[in-house]
Short mmCIF file of C-alpha atoms in Angstrom, two decimals:
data_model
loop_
_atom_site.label_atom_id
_atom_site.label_comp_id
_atom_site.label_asym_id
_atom_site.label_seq_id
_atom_site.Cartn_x
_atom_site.Cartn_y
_atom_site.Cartn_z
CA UNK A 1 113.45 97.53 83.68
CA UNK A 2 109.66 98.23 83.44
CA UNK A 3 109.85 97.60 79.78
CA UNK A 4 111.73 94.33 80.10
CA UNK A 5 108.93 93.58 82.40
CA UNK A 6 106.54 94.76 80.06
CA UNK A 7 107.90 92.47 77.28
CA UNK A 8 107.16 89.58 79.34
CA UNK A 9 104.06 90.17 80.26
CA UNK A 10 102.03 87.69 78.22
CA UNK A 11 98.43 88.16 79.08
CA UNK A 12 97.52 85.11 77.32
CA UNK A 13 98.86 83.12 80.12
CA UNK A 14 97.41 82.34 83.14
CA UNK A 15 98.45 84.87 86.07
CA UNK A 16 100.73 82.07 87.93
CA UNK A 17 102.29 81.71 84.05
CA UNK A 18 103.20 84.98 83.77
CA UNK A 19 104.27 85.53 87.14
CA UNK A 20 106.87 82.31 87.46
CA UNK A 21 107.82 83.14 83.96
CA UNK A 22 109.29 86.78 85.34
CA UNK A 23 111.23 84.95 87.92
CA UNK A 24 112.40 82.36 85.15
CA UNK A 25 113.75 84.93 83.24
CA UNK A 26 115.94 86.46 86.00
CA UNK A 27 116.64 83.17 87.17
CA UNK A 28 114.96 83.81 90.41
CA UNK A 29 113.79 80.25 91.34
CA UNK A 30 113.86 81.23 94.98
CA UNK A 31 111.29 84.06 94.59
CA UNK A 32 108.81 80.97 92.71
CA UNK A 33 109.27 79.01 95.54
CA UNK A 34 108.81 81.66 98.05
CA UNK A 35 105.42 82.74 96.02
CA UNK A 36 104.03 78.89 95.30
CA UNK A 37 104.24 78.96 99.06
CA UNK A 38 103.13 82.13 100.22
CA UNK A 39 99.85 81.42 97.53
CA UNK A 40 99.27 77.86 99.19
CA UNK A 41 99.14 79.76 102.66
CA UNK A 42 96.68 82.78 101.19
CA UNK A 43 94.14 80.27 99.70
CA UNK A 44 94.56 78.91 103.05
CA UNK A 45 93.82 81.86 105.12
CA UNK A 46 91.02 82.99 102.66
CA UNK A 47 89.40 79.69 103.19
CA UNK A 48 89.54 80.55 107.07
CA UNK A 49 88.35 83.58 107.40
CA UNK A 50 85.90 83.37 104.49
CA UNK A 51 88.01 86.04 102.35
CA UNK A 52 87.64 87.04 98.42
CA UNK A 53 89.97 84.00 97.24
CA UNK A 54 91.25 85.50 93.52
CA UNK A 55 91.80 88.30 95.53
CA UNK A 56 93.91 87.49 97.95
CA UNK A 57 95.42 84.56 95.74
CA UNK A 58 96.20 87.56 92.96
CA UNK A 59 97.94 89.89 96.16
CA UNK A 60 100.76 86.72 96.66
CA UNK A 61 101.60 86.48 93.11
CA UNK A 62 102.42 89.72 92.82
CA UNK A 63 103.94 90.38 96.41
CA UNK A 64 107.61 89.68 95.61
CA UNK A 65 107.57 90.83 91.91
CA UNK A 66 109.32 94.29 93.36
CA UNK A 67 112.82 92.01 94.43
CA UNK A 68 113.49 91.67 90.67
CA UNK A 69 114.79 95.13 90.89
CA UNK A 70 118.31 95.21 91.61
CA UNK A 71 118.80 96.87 95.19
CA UNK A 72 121.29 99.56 93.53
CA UNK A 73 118.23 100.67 91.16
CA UNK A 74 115.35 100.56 94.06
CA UNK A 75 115.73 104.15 95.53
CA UNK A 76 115.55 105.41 91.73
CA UNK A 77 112.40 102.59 90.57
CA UNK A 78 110.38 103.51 93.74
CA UNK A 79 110.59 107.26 93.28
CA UNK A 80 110.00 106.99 89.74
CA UNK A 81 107.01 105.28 90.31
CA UNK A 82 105.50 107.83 92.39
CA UNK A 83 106.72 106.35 95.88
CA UNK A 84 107.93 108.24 98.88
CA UNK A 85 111.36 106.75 100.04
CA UNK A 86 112.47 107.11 103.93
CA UNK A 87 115.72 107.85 105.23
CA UNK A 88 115.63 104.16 106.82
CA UNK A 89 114.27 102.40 103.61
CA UNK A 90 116.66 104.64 101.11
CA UNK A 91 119.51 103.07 104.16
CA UNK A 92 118.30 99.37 103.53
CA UNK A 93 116.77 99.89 100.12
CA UNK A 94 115.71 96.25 100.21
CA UNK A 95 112.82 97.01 102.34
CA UNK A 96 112.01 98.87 99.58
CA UNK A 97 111.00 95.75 97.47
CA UNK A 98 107.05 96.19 98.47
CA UNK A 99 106.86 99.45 97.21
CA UNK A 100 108.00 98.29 93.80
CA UNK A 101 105.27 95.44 93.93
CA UNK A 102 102.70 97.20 93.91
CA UNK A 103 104.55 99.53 91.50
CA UNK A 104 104.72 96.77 89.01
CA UNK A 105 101.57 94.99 89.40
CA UNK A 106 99.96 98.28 88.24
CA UNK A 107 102.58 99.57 86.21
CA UNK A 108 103.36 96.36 83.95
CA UNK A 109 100.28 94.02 84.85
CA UNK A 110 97.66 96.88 84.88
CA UNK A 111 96.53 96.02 88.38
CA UNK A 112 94.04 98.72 89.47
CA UNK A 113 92.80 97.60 92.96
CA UNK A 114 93.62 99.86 95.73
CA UNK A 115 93.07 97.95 98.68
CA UNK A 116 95.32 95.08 97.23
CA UNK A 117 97.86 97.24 95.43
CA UNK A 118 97.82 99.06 99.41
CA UNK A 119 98.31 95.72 101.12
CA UNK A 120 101.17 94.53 98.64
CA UNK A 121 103.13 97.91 99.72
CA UNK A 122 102.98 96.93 103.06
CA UNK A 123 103.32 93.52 103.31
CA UNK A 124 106.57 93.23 104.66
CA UNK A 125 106.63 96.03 107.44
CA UNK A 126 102.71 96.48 107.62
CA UNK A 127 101.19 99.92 109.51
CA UNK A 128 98.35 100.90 111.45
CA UNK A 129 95.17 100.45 110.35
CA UNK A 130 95.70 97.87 107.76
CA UNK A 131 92.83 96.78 105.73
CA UNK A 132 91.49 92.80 106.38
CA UNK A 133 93.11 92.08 102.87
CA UNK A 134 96.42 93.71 103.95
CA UNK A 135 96.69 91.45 106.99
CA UNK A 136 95.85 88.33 104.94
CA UNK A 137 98.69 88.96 102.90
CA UNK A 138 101.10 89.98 105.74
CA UNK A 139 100.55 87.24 107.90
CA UNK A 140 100.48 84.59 104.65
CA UNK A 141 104.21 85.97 103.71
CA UNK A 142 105.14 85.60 107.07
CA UNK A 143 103.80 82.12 107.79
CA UNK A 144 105.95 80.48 104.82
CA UNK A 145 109.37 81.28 106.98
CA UNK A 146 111.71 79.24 107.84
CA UNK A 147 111.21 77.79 111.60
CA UNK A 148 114.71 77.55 112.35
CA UNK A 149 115.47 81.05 111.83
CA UNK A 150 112.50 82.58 112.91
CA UNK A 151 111.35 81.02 116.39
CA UNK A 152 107.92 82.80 116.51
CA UNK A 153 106.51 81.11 113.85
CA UNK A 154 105.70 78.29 115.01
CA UNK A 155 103.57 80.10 117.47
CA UNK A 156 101.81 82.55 114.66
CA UNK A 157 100.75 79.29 112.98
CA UNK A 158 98.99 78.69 115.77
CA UNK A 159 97.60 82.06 116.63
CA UNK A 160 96.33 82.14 112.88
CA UNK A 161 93.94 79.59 113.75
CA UNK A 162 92.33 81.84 115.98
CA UNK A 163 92.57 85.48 114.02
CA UNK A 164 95.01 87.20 111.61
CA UNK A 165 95.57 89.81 114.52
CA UNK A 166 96.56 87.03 117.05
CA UNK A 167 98.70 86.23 114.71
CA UNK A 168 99.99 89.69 113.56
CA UNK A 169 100.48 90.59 117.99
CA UNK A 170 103.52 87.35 117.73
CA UNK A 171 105.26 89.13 114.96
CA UNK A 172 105.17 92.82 116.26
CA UNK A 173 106.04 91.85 119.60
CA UNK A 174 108.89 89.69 118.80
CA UNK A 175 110.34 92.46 115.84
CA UNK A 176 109.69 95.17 119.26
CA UNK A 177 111.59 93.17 121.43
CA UNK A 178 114.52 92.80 119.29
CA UNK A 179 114.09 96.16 117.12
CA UNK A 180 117.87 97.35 118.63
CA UNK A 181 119.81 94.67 116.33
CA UNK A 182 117.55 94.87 112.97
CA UNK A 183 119.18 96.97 110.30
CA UNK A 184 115.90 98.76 110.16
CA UNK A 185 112.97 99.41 112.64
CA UNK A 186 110.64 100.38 110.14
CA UNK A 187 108.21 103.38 111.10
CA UNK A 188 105.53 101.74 109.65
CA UNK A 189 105.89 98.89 111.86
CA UNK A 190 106.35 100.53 115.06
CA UNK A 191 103.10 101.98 114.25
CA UNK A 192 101.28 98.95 113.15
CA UNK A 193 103.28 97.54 116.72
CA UNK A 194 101.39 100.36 118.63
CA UNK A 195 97.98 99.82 117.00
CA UNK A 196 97.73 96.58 117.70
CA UNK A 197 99.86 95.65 120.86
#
């Protein structure tokens, strides 16, 4: 898969380019739309809170690249990569999908930053003591939901105005709350839930 990946990786090509054109090529046009829209809000939230822009901008494009890997292959990509796999994720291996982000933007895009490669792997369950970058990205991914399945977001677009933690607090205490009919309580997230609620 990495190879594929590899193959398609045309560095002449602006990173948006290259990133879309991954998605194209596994006919993933809801994983563009999900990133064009998760990069709208990051530029946002960089603007904000006065935040390295490429950076964070660079963190959404490659947030999502790790759901090209086929679920029944994610257990196998993420240890291969050099990524510890839980009993809960290796249960719902689809939370497994920011692990392989980060694997891939360093492993196929040569991506060497550690804060943002460490805020891509925990974008979608985040954990304690998250760097500022981390949060940015979390709570950009988040804010791109659907209102009508998600009822809190309305009220994290709001907090955001205020701070990326006001905003994180909504999230953690609504995922709490109703932790007993997810799939998977992630233990990241009940400690990111205790750090900052």
């Amino acid at each position: 898969m990495l190879e594929l990946m590899r193959s398609l990786h045309k560095r002449t090509q602006s990173l948006e380019e290259q990133v879309f054109s991954m998605f194209d090529h596994f006919d993933r046009e809801d994983l563009k739309d999900h990133t064009a829209a998760v990069v709208t809000a990051a530029k946002e939230i960089a603007t904000r809170f006065d935040l390295n822009h490429d950076k964070l901008v660079t963190m959404a494009y490659f947030h999502d690249l790790g759901r090209l890997i086929p679920l029944d292959r994610m257990v196998i990509f993420c240890e291969s990569r050099g990524y510890d796999v839980s009993s809960e994720e290796a249960r719902v291996p689809g939370m497994l999908h920011q692990k392989a982000s980060a694997a891939i933007a360093r492993d196929v895009f040569d991506y060497r930053d550690k804060q943002s490669l460490e805020g891509i792997m925990i974008h979608t369950t985040l954990k304690a003591g998250a760097s500022l970058y981390a949060k940015a990205l979390f709570v950009a991914d988040k804010l791109t939901w659907d209102e009508t399945e998600h009822e809190f977001i309305r009220e994290m677009r709001s907090a955001a105005n205020e701070s990326l933690e006001a905003a994180i607090r909504i999230y953690l205490d609504d995922v709490h709350k109703n932790r007993h009919e997810m799939a998977i309580y992630h233990p990241w997230t009940h400690q990111a839930y205790i750090d900052y609620c």
